[in-house]
mmCIF file of C-alpha atoms in Angstrom:
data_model
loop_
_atom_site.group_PDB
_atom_site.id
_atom_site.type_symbol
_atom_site.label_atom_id
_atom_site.label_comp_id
_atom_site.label_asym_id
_atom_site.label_seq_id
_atom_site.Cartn_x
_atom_site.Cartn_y
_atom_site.Cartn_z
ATOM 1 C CA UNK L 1 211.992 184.452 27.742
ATOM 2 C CA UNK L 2 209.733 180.820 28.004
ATOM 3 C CA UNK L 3 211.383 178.108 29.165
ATOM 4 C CA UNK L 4 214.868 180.075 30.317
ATOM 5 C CA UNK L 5 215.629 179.535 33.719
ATOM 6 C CA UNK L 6 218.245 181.400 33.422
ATOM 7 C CA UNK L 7 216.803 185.072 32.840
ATOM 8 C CA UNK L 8 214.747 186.444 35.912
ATOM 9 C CA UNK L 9 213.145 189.880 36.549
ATOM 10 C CA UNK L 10 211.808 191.734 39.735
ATOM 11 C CA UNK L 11 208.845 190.718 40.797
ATOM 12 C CA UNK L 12 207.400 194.285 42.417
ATOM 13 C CA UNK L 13 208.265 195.976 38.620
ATOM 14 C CA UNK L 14 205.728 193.284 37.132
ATOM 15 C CA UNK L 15 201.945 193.908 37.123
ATOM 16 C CA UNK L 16 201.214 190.404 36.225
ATOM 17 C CA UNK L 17 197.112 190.921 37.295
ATOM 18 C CA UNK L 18 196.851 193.419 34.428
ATOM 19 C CA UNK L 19 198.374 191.181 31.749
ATOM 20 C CA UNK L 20 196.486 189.596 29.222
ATOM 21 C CA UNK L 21 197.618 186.680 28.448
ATOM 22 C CA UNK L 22 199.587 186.377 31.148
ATOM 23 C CA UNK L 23 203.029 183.989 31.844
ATOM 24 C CA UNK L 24 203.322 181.218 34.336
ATOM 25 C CA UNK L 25 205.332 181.903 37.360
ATOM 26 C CA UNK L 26 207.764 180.460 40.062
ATOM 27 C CA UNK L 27 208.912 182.790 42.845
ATOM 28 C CA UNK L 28 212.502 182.173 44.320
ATOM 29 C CA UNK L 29 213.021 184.799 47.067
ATOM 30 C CA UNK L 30 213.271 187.835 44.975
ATOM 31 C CA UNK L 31 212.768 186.615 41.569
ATOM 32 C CA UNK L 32 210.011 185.548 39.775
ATOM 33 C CA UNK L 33 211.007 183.027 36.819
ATOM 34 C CA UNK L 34 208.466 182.832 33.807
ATOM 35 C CA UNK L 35 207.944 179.573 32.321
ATOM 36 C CA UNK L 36 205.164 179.272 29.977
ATOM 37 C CA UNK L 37 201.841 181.256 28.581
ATOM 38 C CA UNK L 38 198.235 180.902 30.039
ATOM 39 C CA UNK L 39 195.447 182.954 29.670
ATOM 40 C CA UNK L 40 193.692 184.374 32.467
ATOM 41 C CA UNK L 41 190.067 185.807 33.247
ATOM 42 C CA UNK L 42 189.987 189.282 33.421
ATOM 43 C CA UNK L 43 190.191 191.321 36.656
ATOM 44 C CA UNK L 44 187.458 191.926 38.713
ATOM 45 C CA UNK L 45 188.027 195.511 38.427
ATOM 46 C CA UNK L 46 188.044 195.476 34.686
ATOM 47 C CA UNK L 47 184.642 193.706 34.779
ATOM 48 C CA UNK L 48 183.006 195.827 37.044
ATOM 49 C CA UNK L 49 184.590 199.178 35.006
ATOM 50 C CA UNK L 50 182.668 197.621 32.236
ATOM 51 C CA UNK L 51 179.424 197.287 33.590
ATOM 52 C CA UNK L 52 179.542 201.207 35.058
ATOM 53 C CA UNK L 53 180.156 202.288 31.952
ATOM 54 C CA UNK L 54 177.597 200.470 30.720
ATOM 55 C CA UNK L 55 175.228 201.905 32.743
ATOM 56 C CA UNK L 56 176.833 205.384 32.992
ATOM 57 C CA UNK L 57 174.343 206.623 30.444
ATOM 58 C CA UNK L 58 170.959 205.867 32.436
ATOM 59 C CA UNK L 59 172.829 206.756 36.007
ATOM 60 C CA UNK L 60 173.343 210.103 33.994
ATOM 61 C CA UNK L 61 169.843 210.568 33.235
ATOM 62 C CA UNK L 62 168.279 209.111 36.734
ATOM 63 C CA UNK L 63 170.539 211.614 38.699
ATOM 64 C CA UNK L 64 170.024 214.470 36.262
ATOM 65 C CA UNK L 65 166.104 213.606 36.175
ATOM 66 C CA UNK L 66 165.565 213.216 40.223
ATOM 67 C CA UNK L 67 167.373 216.759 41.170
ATOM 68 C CA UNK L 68 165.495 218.456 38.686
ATOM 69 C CA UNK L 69 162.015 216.922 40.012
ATOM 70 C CA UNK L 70 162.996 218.383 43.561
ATOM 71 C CA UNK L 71 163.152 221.735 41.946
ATOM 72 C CA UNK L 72 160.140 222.075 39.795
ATOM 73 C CA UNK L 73 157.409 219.581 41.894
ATOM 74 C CA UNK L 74 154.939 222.104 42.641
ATOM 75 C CA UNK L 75 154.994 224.013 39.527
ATOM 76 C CA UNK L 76 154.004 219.935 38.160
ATOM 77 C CA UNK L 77 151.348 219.815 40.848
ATOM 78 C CA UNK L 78 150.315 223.425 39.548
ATOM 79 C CA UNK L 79 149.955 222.542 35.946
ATOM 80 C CA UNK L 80 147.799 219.119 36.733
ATOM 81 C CA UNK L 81 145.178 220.508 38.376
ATOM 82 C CA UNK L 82 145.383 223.419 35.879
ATOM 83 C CA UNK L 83 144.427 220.629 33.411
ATOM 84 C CA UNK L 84 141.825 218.844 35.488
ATOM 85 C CA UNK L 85 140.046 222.375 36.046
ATOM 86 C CA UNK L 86 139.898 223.268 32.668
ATOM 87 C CA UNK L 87 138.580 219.343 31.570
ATOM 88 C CA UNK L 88 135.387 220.932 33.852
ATOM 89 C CA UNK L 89 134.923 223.854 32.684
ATOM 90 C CA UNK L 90 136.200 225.767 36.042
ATOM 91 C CA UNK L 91 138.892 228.798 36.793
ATOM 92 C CA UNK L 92 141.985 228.126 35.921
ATOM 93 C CA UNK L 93 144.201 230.512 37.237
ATOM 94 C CA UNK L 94 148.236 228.879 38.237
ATOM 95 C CA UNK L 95 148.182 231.899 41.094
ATOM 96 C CA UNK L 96 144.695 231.403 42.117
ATOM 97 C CA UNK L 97 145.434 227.584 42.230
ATOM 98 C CA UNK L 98 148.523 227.690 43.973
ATOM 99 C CA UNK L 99 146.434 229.963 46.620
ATOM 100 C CA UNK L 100 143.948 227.878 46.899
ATOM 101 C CA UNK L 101 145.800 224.622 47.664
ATOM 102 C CA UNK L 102 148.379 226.265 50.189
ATOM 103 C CA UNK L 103 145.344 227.712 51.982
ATOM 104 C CA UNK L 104 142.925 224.267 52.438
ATOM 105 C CA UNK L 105 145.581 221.636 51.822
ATOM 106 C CA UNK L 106 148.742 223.269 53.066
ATOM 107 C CA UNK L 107 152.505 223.976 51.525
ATOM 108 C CA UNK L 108 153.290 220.516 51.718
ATOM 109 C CA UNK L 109 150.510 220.030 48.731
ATOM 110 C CA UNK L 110 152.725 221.333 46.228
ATOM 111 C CA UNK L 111 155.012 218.073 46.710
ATOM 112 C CA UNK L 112 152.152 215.702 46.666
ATOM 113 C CA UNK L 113 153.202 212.461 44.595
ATOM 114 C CA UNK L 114 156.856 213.564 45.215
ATOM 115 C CA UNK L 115 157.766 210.011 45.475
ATOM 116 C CA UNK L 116 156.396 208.895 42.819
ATOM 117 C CA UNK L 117 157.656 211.447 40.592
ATOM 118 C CA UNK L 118 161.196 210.448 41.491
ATOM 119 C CA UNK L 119 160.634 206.659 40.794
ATOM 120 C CA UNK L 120 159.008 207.993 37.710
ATOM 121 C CA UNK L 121 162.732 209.984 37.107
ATOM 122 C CA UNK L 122 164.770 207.016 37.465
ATOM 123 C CA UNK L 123 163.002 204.669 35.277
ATOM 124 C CA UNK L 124 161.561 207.069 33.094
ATOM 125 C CA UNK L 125 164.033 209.906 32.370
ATOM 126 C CA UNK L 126 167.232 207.487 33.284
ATOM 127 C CA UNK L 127 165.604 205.340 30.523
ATOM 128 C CA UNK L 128 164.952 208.363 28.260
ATOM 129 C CA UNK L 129 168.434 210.001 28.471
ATOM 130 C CA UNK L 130 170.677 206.885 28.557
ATOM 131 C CA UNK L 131 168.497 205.126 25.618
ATOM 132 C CA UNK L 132 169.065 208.400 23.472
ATOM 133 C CA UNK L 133 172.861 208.328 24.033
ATOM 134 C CA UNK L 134 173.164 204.851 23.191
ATOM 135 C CA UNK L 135 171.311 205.038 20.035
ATOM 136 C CA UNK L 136 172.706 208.025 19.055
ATOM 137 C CA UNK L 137 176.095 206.739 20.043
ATOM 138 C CA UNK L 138 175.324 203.578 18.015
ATOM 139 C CA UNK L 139 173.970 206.165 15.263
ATOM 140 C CA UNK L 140 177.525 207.790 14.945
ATOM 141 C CA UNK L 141 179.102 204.446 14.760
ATOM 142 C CA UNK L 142 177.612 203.601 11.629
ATOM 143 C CA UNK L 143 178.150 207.035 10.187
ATOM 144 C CA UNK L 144 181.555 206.958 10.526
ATOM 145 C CA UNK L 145 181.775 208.956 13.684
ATOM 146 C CA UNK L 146 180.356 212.172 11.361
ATOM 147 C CA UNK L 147 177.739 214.229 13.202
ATOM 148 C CA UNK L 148 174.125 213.228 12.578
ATOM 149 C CA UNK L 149 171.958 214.673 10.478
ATOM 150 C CA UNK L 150 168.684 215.807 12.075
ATOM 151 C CA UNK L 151 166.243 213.061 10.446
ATOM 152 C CA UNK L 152 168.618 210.726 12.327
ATOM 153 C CA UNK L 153 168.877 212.638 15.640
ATOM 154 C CA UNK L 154 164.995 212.550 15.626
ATOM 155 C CA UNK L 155 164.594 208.881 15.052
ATOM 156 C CA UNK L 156 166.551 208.403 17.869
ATOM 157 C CA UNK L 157 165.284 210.998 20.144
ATOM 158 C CA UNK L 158 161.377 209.577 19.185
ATOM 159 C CA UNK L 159 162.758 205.816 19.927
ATOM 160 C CA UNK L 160 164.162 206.518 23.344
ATOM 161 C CA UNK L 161 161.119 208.573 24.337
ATOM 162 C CA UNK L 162 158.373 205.968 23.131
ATOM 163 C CA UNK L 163 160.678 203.209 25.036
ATOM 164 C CA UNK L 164 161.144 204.624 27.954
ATOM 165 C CA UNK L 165 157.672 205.775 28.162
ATOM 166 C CA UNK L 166 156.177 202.364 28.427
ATOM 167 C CA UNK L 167 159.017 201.109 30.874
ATOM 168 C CA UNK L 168 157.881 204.174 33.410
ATOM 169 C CA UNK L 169 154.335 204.522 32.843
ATOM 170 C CA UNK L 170 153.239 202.694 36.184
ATOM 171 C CA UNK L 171 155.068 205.371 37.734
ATOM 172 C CA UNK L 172 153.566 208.255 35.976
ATOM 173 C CA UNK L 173 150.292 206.563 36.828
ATOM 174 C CA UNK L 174 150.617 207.072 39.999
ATOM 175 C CA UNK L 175 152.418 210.205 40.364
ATOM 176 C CA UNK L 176 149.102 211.735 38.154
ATOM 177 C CA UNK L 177 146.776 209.811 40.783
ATOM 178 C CA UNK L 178 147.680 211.048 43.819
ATOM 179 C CA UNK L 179 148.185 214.835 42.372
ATOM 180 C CA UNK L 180 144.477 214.454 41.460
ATOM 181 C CA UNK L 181 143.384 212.576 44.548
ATOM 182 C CA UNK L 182 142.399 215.341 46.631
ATOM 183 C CA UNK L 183 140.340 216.990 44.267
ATOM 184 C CA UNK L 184 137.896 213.783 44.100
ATOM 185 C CA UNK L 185 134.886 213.920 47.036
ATOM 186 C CA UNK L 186 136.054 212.664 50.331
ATOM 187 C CA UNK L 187 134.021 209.474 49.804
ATOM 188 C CA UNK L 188 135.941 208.628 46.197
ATOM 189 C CA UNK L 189 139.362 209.798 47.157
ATOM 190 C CA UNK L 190 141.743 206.387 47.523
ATOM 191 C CA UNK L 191 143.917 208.006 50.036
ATOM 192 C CA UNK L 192 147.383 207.054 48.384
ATOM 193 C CA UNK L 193 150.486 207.671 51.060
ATOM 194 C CA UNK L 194 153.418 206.695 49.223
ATOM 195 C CA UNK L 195 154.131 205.344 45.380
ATOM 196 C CA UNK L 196 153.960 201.808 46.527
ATOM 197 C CA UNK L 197 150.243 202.432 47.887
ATOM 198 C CA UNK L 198 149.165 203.689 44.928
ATOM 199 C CA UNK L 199 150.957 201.263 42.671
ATOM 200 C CA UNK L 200 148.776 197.987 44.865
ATOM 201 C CA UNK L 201 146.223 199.901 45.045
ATOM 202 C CA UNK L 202 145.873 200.284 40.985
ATOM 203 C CA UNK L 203 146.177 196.583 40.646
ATOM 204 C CA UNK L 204 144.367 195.253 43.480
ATOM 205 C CA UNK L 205 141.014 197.533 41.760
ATOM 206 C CA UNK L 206 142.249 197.383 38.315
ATOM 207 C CA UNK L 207 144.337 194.094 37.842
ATOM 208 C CA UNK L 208 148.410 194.271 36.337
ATOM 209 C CA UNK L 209 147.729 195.708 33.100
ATOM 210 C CA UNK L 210 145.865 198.585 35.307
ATOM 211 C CA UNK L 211 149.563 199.686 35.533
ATOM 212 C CA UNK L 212 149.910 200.041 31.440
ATOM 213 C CA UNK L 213 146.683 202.052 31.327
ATOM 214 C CA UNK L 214 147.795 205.740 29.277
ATOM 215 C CA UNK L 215 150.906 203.897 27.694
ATOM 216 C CA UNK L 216 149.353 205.045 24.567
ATOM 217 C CA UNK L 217 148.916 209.096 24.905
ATOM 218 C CA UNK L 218 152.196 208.811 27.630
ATOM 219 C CA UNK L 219 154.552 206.946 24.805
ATOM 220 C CA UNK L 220 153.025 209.721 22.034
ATOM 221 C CA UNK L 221 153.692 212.873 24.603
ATOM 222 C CA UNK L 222 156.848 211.278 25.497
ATOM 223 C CA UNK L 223 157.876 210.993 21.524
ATOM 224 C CA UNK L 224 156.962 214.736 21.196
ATOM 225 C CA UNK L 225 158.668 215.620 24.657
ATOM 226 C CA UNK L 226 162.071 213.945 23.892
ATOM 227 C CA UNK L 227 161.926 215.562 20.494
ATOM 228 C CA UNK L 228 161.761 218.524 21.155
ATOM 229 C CA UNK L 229 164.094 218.460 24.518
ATOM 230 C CA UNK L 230 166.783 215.722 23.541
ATOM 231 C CA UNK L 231 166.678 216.271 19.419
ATOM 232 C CA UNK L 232 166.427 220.144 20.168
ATOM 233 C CA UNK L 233 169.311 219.821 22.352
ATOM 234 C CA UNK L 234 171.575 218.364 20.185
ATOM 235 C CA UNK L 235 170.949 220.388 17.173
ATOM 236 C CA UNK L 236 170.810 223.684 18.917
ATOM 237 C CA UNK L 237 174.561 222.781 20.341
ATOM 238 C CA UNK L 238 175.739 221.921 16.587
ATOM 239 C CA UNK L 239 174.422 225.326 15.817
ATOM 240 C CA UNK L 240 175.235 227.399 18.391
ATOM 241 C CA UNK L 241 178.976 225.774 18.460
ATOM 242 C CA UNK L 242 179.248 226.814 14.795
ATOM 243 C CA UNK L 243 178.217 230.509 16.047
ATOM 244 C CA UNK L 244 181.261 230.313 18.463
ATOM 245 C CA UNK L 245 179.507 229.532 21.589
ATOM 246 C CA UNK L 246 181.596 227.007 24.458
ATOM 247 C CA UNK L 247 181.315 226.514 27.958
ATOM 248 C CA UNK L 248 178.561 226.896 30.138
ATOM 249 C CA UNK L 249 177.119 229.592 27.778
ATOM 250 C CA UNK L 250 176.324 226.985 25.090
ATOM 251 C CA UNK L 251 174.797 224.276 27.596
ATOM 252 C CA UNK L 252 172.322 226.682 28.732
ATOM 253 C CA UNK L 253 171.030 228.214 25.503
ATOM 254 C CA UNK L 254 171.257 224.914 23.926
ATOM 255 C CA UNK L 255 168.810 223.399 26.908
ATOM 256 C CA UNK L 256 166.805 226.904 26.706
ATOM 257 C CA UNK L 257 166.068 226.447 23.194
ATOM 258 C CA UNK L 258 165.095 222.646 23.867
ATOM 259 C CA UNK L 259 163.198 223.597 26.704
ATOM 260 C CA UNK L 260 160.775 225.816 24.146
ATOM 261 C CA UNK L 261 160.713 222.842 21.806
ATOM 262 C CA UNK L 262 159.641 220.464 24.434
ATOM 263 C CA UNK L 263 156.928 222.640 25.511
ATOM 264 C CA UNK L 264 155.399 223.225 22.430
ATOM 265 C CA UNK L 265 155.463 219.566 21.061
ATOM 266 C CA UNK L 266 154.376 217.479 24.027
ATOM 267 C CA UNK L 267 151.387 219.643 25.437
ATOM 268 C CA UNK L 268 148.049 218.332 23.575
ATOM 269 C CA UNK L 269 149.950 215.084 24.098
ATOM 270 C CA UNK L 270 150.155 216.142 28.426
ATOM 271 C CA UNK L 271 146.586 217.100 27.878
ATOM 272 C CA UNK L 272 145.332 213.642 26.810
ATOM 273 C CA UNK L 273 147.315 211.821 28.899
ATOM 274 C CA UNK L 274 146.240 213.414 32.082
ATOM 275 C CA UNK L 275 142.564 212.880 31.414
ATOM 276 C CA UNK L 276 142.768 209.595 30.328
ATOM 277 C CA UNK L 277 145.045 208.477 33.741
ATOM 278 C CA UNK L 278 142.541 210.425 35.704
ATOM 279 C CA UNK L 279 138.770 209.270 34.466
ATOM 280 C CA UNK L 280 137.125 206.455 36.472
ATOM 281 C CA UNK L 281 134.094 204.455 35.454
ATOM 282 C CA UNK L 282 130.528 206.025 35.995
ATOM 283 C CA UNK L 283 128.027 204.106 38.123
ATOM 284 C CA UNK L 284 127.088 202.239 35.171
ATOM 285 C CA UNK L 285 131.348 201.162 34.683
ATOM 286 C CA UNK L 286 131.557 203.199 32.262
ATOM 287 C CA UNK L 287 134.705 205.377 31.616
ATOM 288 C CA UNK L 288 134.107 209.010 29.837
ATOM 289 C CA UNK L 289 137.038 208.321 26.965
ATOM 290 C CA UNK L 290 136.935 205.365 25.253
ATOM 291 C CA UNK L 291 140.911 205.656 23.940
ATOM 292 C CA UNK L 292 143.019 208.292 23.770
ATOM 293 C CA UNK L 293 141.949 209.667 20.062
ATOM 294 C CA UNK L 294 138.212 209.756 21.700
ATOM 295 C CA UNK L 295 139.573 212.205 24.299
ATOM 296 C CA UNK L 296 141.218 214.167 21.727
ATOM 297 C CA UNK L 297 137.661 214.385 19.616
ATOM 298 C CA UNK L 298 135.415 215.390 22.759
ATOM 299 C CA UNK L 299 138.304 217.668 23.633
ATOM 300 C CA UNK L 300 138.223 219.167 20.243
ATOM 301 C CA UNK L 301 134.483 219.478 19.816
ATOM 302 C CA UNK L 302 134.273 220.931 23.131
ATOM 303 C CA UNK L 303 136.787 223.848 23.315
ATOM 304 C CA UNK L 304 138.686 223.740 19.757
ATOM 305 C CA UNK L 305 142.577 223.591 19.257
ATOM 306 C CA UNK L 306 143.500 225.651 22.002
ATOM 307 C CA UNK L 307 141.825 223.482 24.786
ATOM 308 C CA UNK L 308 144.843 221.145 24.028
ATOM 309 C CA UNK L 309 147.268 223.655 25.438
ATOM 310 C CA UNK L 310 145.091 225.051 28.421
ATOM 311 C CA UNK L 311 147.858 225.864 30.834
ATOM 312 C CA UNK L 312 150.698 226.635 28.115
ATOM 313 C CA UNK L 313 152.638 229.206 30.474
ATOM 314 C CA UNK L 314 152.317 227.033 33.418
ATOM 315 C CA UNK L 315 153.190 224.082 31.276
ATOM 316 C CA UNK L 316 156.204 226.044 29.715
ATOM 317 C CA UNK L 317 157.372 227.159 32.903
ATOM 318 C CA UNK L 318 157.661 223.603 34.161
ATOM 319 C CA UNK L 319 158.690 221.683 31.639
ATOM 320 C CA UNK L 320 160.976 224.787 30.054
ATOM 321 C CA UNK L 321 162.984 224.673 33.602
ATOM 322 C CA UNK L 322 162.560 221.005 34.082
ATOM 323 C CA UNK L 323 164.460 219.985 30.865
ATOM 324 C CA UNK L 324 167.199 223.341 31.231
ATOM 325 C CA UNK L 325 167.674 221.797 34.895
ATOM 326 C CA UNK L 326 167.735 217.930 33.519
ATOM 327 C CA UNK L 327 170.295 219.156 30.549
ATOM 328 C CA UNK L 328 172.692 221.021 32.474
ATOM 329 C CA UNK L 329 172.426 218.243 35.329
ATOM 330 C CA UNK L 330 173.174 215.595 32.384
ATOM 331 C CA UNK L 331 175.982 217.697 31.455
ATOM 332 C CA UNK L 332 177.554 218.084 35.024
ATOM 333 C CA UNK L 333 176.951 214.483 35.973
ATOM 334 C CA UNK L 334 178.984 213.379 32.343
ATOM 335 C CA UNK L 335 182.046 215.985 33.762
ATOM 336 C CA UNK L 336 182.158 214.254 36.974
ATOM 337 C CA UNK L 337 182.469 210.875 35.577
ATOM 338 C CA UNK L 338 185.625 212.257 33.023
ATOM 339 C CA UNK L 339 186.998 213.252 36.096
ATOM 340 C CA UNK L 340 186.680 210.148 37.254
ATOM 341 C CA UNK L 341 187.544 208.341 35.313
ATOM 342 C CA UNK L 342 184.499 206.175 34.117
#
């Protein structure tokens, strides 16, 4: 073939752009005549291929993370000032809370920090979900491609959480400041309107590392939440697929069962977190918790275990439907891209 001028071949039957390497070519009028090797970049297609399916896994869990946020805001906004009420000692009550705020603060108080929450989903939970598929991905790789055993699927689930924790936490700050901004006295209330307010507002008051502040207890809950949700997940499928389960069925009792898990192992974890992200400094500049395990101490001096998981069924009942919604979601979102071809 190199170097014969004599042999020719069609030029439409060639698809010289996809060939790697690919042959040096004259064109007579319907001939093209091949006369040496070169090698060529690759298409711009190709490249850009690669990079969506690079970041196919976080797109998965941004997507999957925003539509479930739409769904279960106010139960959120429900559960925080569930927590905030029973740091004070008053009623508690999700219905009597719920009442209360649609009565002096209107419906559209059961979305407030929506914004926030979904920049909090795409940098949190699209770092949460895509981090856990690439490690476990990477996981499988070394293992031969044999299923992982649960100490594994943990380590990964518990890396990906604590990760992705600290990547999102400015978001999470603010989403927890403006749910508990109208609670504070007219006079102390910093009157957030959007995520970006709140976000200059912490570090005009509070200077850039203002943003980190709760990175510990929000990387810990996150640990426990992604353990039980993403590590539950996974091993509930391998189980339930060896009890015969397929389909639709098996994605949601698999997230069902996670959604429990979740629950149970990030609450005390919530609990901290929200009062640390919520305390400001006395007159004297002094904040109520000096870290994270003082919280956890006071809290446990002053109402036992079970303060930790004040607002369990409210809790369950938003994150329980939260990580069903953000599972299936996944799930649907990884179908469309097969059928896509990505």
């Amino acid at each position: 073939l190199l170097g014969d001028s004599r042999r020719s071949y069609p030029f439409d039957s060639l698809d010289i752009a996809s060939t790697m390497p690919v042959l040096n070519t004259f064109r007579t009028e319907n001939t093209t005549v091949f006369t040496g090797a070169q090698i060529v970049a690759a298409p711009p297609k190709q490249e850009a291929k690669s990079v969506l399916t690079a970041a196919k896994p976080f797109l998965t869990g941004s997507i999957a993370g925003c539509f479930s946020t739409c769904c279960i805001q106010p139960m959120d906004m429900i559960k925080v000032r569930i927590q905030l009420n029973a740091a004070s000692g008053a009623a508690a009550s999700p219905v009597g809370i719920a009442s209360k705020m649609i009565a002096e603060e209107g419906v559209a108080s059961l979305y407030a920090g929506l914004s926030a929450g979904l920049t909090r989903q795409v940098v949190y939970t699209g770092s949460r979900l895509g981090l856990y598929d690439v490690f476990t991905d990477k996981a499988k790789e070394a293992n031969g491609g044999k299923p992982l055993p649960l100490h594994q699927t943990a380590l990964c689930a518990l890396a990906a959480g604590g990760i992705a924790a600290v990547v999102g936490n400015p978001a999470d700050l603010s989403l927890v400041r403006m749910q508990a901004d109208s609670m504070l006295p007219p006079a102390e209330r910093r009157g957030y309107s959007s995520v970006v307010s709140a976000l200059l507002s912490i570090v005009k008051h509070e200077g850039p590392l203002g943003l980190l502040k709760g990175a510990g207890p929000t990387a810990t809950r996150a640990m426990g939440l992604n353990l039980g949700m993403l590590g539950g997940n996974t091993e509930a499928k391998k189980h339930l697929k060896q009890a015969g389960l397929e389909g639709n069925a098996l994605i949601f009792s698999a997230s069902a069962i996670a959604g429990f898990f979740a629950s149970a192992f990030s609450l005390p974890f919530d609990y901290v977190k929200t009062q640390i992200q919520k305390q400001k400094p006395d007159a004297a500049g002094r904040l109520q918790y000096a870290s994270s395990a003082d919280c956890a101490l006071q809290t446990l001096r002053a109402g036992g275990p079970l303060r930790f998981y004040a607002g369990f069924p409210t809790y369950y009942f938003r994150i329980a439907p939260h990580a069903m919604i953000t599972l299936v979601a996944a799930d649907k979102v990884k179908q469309a891209w097969k059928r896509m071809g990505v």
